[in-house]
Coordinates of C-alpha atoms in Angstrom, one line a residue:
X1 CA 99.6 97.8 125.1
X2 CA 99.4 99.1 121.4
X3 CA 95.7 97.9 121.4
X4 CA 94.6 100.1 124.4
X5 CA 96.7 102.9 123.2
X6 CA 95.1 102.7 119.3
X7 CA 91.2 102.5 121.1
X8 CA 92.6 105.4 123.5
X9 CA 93.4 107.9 120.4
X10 CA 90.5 107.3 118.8
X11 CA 88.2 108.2 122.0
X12 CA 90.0 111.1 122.4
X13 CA 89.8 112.2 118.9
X14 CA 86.0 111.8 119.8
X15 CA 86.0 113.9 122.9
X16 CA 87.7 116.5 120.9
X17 CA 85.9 116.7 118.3
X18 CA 82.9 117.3 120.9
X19 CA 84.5 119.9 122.8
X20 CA 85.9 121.4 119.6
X21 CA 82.2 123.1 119.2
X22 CA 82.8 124.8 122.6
X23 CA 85.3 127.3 121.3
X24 CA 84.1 127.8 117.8
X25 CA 82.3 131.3 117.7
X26 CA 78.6 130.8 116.6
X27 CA 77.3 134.1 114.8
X28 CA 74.4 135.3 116.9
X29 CA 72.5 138.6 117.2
X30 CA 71.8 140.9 120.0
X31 CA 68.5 142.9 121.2
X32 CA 69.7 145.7 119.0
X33 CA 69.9 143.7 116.0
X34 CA 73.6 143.8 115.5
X35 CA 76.1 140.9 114.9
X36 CA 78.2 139.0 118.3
X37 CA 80.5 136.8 116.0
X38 CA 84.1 136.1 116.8
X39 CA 84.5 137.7 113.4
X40 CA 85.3 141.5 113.3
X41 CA 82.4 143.8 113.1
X42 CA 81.5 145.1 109.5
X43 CA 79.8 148.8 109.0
X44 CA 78.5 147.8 106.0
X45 CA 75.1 146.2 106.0
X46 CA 74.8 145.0 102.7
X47 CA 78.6 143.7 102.4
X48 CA 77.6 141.5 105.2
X49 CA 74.5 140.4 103.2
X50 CA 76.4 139.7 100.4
X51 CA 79.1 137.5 102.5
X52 CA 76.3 135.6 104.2
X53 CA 74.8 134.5 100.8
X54 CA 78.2 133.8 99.2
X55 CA 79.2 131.6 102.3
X56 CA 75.8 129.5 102.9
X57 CA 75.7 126.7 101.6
X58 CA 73.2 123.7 102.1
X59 CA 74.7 120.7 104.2
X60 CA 72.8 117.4 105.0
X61 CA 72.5 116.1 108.2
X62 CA 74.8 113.7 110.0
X63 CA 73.6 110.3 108.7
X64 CA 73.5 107.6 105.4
X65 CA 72.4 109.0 101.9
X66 CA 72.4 105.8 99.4
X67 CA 71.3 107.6 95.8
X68 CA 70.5 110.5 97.5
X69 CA 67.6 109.1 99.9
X70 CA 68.2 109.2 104.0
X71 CA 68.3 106.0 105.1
X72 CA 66.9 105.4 108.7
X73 CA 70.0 104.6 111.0
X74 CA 68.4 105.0 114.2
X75 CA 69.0 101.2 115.0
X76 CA 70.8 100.1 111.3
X77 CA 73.4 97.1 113.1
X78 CA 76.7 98.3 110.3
X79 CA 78.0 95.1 111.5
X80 CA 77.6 91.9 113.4
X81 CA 80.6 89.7 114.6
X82 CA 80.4 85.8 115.7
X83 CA 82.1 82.9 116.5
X84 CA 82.4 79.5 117.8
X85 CA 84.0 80.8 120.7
X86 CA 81.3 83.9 121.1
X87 CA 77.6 82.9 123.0
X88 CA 76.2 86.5 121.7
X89 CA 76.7 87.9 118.5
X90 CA 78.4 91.6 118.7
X91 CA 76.6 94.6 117.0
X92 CA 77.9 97.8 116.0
X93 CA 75.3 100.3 115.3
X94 CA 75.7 102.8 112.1
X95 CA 76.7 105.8 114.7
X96 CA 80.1 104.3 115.4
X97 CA 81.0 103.0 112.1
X98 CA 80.1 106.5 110.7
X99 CA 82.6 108.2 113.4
X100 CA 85.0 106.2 112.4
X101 CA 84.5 107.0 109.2
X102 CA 85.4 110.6 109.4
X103 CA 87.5 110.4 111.9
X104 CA 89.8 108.4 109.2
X105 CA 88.6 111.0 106.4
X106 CA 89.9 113.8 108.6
X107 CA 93.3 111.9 109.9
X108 CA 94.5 111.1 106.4
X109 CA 93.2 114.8 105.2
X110 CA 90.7 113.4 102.4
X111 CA 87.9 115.7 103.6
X112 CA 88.3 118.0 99.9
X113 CA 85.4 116.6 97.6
X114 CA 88.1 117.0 94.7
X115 CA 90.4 114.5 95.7
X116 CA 88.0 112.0 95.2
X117 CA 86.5 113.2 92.0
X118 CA 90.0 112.4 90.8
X119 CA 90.5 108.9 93.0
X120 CA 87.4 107.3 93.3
X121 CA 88.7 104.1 92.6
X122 CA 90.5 104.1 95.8
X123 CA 87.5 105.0 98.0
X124 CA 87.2 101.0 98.3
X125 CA 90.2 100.7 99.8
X126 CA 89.5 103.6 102.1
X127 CA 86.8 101.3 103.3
X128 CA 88.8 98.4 103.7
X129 CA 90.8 100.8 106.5
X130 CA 87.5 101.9 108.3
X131 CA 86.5 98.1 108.8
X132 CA 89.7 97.6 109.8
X133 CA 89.7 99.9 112.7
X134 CA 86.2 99.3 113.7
X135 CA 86.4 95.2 114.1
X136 CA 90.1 96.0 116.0
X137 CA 88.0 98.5 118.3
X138 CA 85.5 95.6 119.6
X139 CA 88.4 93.3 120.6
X140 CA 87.3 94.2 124.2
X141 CA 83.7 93.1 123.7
X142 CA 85.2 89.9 122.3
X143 CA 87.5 88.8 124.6
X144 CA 85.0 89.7 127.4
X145 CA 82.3 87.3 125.6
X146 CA 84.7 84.6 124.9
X147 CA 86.1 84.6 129.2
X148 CA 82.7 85.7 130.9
X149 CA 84.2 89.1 132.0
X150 CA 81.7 92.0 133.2
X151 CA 82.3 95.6 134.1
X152 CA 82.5 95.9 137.6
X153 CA 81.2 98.7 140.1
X154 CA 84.3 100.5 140.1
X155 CA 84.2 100.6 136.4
X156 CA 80.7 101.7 136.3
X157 CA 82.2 105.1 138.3
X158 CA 84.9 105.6 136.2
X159 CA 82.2 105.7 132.7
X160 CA 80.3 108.0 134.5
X161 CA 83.0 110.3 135.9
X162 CA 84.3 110.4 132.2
X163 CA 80.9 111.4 131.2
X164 CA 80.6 113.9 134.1
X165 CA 84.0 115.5 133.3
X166 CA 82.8 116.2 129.5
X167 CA 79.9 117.9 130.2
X168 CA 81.8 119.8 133.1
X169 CA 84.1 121.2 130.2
X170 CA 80.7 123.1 129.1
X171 CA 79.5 126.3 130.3
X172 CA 76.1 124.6 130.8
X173 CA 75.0 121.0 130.0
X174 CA 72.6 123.0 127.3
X175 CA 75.8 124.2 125.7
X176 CA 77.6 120.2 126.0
X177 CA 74.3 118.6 124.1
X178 CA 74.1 121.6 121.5
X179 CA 78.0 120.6 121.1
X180 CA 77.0 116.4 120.5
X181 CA 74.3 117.7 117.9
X182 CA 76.5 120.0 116.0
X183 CA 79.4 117.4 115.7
X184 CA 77.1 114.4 114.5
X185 CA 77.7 112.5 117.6
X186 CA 74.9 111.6 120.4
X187 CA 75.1 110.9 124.3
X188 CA 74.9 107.3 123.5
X189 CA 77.8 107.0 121.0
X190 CA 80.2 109.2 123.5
X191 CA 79.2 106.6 126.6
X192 CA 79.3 103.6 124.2
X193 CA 82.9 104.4 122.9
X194 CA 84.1 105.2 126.9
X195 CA 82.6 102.1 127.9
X196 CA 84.2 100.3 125.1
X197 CA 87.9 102.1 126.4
X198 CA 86.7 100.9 129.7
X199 CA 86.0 97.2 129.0
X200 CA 88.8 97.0 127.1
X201 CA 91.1 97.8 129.9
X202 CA 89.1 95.1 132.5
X203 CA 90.0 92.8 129.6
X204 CA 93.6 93.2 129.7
X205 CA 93.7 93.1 133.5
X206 CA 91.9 90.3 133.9
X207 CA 93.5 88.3 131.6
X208 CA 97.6 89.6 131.2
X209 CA 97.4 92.8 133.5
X210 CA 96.5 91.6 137.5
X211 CA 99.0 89.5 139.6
X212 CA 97.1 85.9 139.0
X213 CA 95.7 86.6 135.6
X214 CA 94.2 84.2 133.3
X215 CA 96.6 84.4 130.7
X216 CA 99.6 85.8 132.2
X217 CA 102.9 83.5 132.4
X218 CA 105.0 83.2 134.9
X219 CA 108.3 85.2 135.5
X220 CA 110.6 82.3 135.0
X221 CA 108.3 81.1 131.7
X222 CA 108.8 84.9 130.5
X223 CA 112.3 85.1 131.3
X224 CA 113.0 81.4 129.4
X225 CA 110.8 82.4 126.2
X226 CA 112.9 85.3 125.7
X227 CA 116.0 83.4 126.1
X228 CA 115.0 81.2 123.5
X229 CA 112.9 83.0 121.2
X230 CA 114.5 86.3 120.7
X231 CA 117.5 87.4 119.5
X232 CA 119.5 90.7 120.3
X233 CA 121.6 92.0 117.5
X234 CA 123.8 95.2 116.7
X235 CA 122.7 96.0 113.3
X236 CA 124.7 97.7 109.8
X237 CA 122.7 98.8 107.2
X238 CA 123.4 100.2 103.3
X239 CA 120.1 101.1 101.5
X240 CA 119.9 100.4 97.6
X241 CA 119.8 104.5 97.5
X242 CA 123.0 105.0 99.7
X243 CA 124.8 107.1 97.3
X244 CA 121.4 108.6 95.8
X245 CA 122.3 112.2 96.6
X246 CA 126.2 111.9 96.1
X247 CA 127.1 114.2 92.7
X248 CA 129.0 111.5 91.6
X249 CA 125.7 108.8 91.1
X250 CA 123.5 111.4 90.2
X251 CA 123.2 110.4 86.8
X252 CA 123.5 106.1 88.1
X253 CA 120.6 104.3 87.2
X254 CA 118.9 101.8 90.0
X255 CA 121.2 98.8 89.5
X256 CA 124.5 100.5 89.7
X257 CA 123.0 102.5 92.9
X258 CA 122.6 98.9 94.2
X259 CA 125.9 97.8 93.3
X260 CA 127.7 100.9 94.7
X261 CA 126.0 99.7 97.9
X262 CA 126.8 96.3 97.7
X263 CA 130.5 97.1 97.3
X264 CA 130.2 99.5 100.1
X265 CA 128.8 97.4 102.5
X266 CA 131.3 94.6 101.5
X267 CA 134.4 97.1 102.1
X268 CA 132.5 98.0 106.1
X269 CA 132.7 93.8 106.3
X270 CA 135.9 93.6 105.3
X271 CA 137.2 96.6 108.0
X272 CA 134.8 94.8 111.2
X273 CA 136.3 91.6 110.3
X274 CA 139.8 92.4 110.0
X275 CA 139.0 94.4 114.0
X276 CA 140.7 93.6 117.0
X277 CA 136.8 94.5 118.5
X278 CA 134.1 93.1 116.3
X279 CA 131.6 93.7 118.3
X280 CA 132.5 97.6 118.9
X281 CA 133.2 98.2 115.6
X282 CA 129.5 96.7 114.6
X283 CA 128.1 99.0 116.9
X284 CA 130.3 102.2 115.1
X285 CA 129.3 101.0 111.7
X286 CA 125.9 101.1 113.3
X287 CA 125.9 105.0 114.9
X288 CA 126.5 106.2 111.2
X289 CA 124.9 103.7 108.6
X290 CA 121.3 104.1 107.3
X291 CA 120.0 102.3 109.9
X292 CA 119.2 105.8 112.1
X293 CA 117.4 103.9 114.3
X294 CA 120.5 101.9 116.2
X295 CA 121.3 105.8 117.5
X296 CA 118.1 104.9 119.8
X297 CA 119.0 101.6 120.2
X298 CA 122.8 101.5 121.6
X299 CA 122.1 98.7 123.7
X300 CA 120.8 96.8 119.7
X301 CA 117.8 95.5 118.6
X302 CA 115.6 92.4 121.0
X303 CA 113.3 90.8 118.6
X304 CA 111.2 87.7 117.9
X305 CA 110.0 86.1 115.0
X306 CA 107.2 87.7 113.1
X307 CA 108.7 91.7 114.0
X308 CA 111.3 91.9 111.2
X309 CA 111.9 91.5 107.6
X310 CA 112.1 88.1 106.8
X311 CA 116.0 87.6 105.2
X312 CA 117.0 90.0 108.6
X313 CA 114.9 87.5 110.6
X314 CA 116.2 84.4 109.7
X315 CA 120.0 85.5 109.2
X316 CA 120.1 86.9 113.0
X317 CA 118.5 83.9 114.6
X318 CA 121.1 81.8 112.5
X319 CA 123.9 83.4 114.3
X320 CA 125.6 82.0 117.7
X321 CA 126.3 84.4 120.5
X322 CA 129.6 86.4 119.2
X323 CA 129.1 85.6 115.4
X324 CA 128.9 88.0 112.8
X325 CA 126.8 87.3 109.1
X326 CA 127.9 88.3 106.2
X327 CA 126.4 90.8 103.6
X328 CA 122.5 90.1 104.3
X329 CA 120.0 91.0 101.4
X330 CA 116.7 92.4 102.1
X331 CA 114.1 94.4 100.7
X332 CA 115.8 97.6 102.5
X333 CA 119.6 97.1 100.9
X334 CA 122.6 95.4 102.4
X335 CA 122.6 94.4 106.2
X336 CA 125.9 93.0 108.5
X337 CA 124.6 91.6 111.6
X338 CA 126.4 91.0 114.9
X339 CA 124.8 88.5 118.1
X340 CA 124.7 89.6 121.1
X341 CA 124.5 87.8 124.4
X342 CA 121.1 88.2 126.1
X343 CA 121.1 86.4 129.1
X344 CA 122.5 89.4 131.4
X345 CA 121.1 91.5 129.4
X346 CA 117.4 89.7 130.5
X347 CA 117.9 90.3 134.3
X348 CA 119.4 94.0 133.6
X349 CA 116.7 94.8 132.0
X350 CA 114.1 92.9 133.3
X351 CA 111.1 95.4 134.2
X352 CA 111.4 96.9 130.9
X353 CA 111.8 93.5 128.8
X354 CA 108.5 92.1 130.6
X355 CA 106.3 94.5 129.6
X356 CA 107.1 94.8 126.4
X357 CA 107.3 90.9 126.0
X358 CA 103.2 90.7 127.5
X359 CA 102.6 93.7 125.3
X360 CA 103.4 92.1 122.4
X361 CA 101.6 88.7 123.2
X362 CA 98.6 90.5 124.0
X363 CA 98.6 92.1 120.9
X364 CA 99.3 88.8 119.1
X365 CA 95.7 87.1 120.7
X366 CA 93.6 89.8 120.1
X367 CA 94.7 89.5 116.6
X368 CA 94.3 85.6 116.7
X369 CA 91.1 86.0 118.3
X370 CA 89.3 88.5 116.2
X371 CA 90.9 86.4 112.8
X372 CA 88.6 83.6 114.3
X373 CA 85.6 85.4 114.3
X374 CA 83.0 85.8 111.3
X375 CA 82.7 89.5 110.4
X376 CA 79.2 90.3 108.8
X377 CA 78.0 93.3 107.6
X378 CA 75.0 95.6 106.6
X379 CA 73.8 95.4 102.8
X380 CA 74.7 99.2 102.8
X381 CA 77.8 98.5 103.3
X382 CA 78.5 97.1 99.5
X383 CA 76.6 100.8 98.7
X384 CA 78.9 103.1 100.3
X385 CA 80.3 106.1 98.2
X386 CA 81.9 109.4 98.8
X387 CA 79.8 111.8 100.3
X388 CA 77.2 108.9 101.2
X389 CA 78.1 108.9 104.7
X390 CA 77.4 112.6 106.1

């Protein structure tokens, strides 16, 4: 369930980042005047003085500067989200588009002012990354529009436990709010983005997760859609770079890299097709070609359309059971492809294969179903900048 796990990381990012202000020393001073930091104690006053005033610096509040005037965001709606399948519209208030916001700024480590003095002109596409995440994150609020589904009483307890268990990580439930305040975040983004995490989860249940869901197929439906819709392949690849680091190329030039691979790859053909085994010595091609990832895979690669490359794609689901391509051309270097059966491999495997197979259509109708709504958003939001969101 990537789209639970995705909303998962970020709520725990935001839980840390509360609790992070629990362990970070705060400079404070006894009856006697004297310093209680976690830093170690200095003799000398005026060094100390000195430090202080070197260090402080002014910071603005957590909120939205547009040409350096704060902008009320006590109830700014960042964006709206509708559709012919919604009845209510979806708002997302300023607080969570700003968490998200640097969140992402701290993830991809674009926190230093300097970086983007020197790229501002990709600060637009940075942008175009936060949206991203924050219309994924309200799938659950879409889905539970679009189906009538409502948190029950059992999932009322579990929000509040969550929000009990936070401020139980405090000394005090003075020290937990101090903590909200000094990361930016209030009481009412933390429950929000829990209660999101929570919907979320009734979603899926309701509708792929619970025996007799809404959306769920049967086992025989599952079992004959991947029996017709998925291939399972052992896989040989040669990247364009293969001999890249070999002393003998290191002066080659792109194209005659590629054709050193090409020829490469041709010679591993010719040796699997002139085998007594095909299919084993695919699968020892496989343990030491580029292609690291069939190490994981010994049993090959299960896939449907729409997961691979698109010359991989169609070459594997061109071969029968038993057949092996030729030299396949794709955007990665030189593949050789070999089919293998899948119908034991199904019931073998059939736990495993099921969840994966509902995980991925899951996935596939959130997508569809947040494509088909009509994502609106707050004038600001053509006015953002660097350093305009604090």
């Amino acid at each position: 369930m990537n789209k639970l796990l995705k909303l998962l990381a970020f709520i725990m990012a935001l839980v840390i980042a509360v609790s992070c202000f629990a362990s970070c020393g705060e400079t404070t001073t006894d009856e006697d005047g004297t310093s209680d930091s976690t830093a170690t104690d200095s003799t000398d006053d005026t060094e100390t003085e000195e430090e202080d005033s070197e260090t402080e610096t002014e910071t603005l509040s957590a909120g939205l500067y547009i040409d350096g005037e704060a902008i009320d965001t006590d109830n700014l709606v960042m964006l709206t989200i509708t559709g012919d399948e919604l009845d209510e519209s979806i708002e997302v208030m300023f607080d969570e588009y700003r968490y998200m916001y640097m969140y992402l700024l701290s993830y991809y480590g674009l926190t230093d002012d300097s970086y983007w003095e020197d790229n501002d002109e990709l600060f637009d596409t940075f942008i175009s990354i936060v949206d991203y995440y924050v219309e994924d994150n309200q799938w659950g609020a879409v889905l539970a529009d679009m189906y009538d589904i409502e948190l029950t009483d059992e999932d009322y307890d579990t929000i509040a436990e969550v929000m009990q268990e936070e401020i139980d990580s405090f000394d005090s439930e003075d020290e937990f709010y101090e903590a909200l305040e000094a990361s930016g975040i209030t009481y009412d983004l933390l429950e929000r983005v829990v209660t999101q995490s929570v919907l979320c989860e009734r979603v899926y249940q309701v509708l792929y997760g619970d025996d007799g869901a809404i959306l769920l197929e049967s086992d025989d439906e599952i079992k004959e859609n991947l029996q017709n819709d998925y291939v399972r392949v052992y896989h040989v690849l040669i990247t364009f770079d293969h001999f890249a680091d070999d002393d003998e190329y290191a002066d080659a030039t792109d194209d005659e890299l590629e054709a050193a691979a090409l020829a490469y790859a041709e010679e591993i053909l010719a040796e699997i097709q002139a085998s007594d085994d095909i299919e084993a010595a695919v699968y020892e091609y496989a343990q030491d070609a580029d292609d690291s990832g069939m190490v994981d895979n010994e049993v090959g690669y299960m896939f449907t359309t729409g997961q691979m490359v698109e010359d991989f794609e169609n070459a594997a689901f061109a071969l029968e059971v038993g057949e092996l391509s030729g030299i396949v051309e794709s955007v990665y270097g030189y593949h050789i492809i070999y089919r293998l059966e899948q119908d034991e491999y199904i019931e073998e495997n059939w736990d495993e294969l099921k969840e994966d197979y509902i995980s991925i259509v899951f996935n596939s109708y959130v997508d569809d179903a947040l494509a088909n709504c009509t994502m609106t958003y707050s004038d600001y939001h053509d006015m953002l900048s660097y350093g305009c969101i604090q």
